[in-house]
Amino acid sequence: MRVAGGHVVQLEMRKAVQVIGFQGVTTTHEELASALNIKVAPTVMFMGANGMELAGRIPGVPLLEFYGAYLDERVAHAINKLRAKRRLPVS
């Protein structure tokens, strides 16, 4: 995802640690998690620079046997959206 222009960020949903949100305003990890309606950890999300979700989120760890497949599918979907926006070549 980083090659396609993505970033990997971990929010601490119950901490008041400062972070700059998608609109460039300083907020906290806790407030951002609340604004994103994150209720369970871990929640894996795939976000564009503007804060739009690029692929469906994965809340918690549903069916551990299939988690890798769920993750791979969402990563591929998010990368395709990033590539389409930036017109990056397929590698």
Coordinates of C-alpha atoms in Angstrom, one line a residue:
M1 CA 0.0 0.0 0.0
R2 CA 2.9 2.4 0.7
V3 CA 4.1 2.0 -2.9
A4 CA 0.6 3.0 -4.1
G5 CA 0.7 6.1 -1.8
G6 CA -0.9 4.7 1.3
H7 CA 0.2 5.0 4.9
V8 CA -0.1 2.7 7.8
V9 CA -1.2 4.3 11.0
Q10 CA -2.3 2.9 14.4
L11 CA -4.7 4.8 16.5
E12 CA -4.9 4.3 20.3
M13 CA -8.6 4.6 20.6
R14 CA -8.7 5.3 24.3
K15 CA -5.8 7.8 24.4
A16 CA -5.7 11.6 24.3
V17 CA -2.5 11.6 22.2
Q18 CA -2.6 14.4 19.6
V19 CA -2.8 13.7 15.9
I20 CA -3.6 15.8 12.9
G21 CA -6.9 14.7 11.4
F22 CA -7.9 14.4 7.7
Q23 CA -9.0 18.1 7.5
G24 CA -5.6 19.3 9.0
V25 CA -7.1 20.0 12.4
T26 CA -5.3 18.8 15.6
T27 CA -7.4 16.3 17.4
T28 CA -6.7 13.2 19.6
H29 CA -6.6 9.6 18.8
E30 CA -9.6 9.1 21.0
E31 CA -11.7 11.8 19.3
L32 CA -10.7 10.6 15.8
A33 CA -11.6 7.0 16.7
S34 CA -15.0 8.3 17.9
A35 CA -15.5 10.4 14.8
L36 CA -14.8 7.4 12.6
N37 CA -17.3 5.4 14.7
I38 CA -14.7 2.8 15.8
K39 CA -16.2 0.8 18.6
V40 CA -13.9 -2.3 18.8
A41 CA -10.2 -2.9 18.6
P42 CA -8.7 -3.9 16.4
T43 CA -10.6 -2.3 13.6
V44 CA -8.7 -2.2 10.3
M45 CA -9.6 0.6 8.0
F46 CA -8.3 1.7 4.6
M47 CA -8.6 5.5 4.2
G48 CA -7.7 7.9 1.4
A49 CA -6.0 11.2 2.1
N50 CA -9.3 12.9 2.3
G51 CA -10.6 10.5 5.0
M52 CA -12.8 8.5 2.6
E53 CA -12.8 4.8 3.2
L54 CA -11.2 2.9 0.2
A55 CA -12.4 -0.5 1.2
G56 CA -14.7 -2.1 3.8
R57 CA -13.4 -2.0 7.3
I58 CA -12.6 -5.1 9.3
P59 CA -14.0 -4.7 12.9
G60 CA -12.5 -7.1 15.4
V61 CA -11.1 -10.5 14.2
P62 CA -14.0 -12.3 12.5
L63 CA -13.4 -15.9 11.7
L64 CA -9.7 -16.1 12.4
E65 CA -9.2 -18.8 9.7
F66 CA -10.4 -16.3 7.0
Y67 CA -8.9 -13.1 8.4
G68 CA -5.9 -13.2 6.0
A69 CA -8.2 -13.6 3.0
Y70 CA -10.4 -10.7 4.3
L71 CA -7.3 -8.5 4.8
D72 CA -5.8 -9.4 1.4
E73 CA -9.1 -8.6 -0.4
R74 CA -9.4 -5.2 1.3
V75 CA -5.8 -4.3 0.7
A76 CA -6.1 -5.1 -3.0
H77 CA -9.3 -3.1 -3.3
A78 CA -7.7 -0.1 -1.5
I79 CA -4.6 -0.3 -3.7
N80 CA -6.7 -0.4 -6.8
K81 CA -8.6 2.7 -5.7
L82 CA -5.3 4.5 -4.9
R83 CA -3.8 3.6 -8.3
A84 CA -6.9 4.7 -10.1
K85 CA -6.8 8.1 -8.4
R86 CA -3.1 8.5 -9.1
R87 CA -3.0 6.5 -12.4
L88 CA -0.1 4.4 -11.1
P89 CA 1.1 1.5 -13.1
V90 CA 0.2 -2.0 -12.0
S91 CA 3.2 -3.9 -10.7

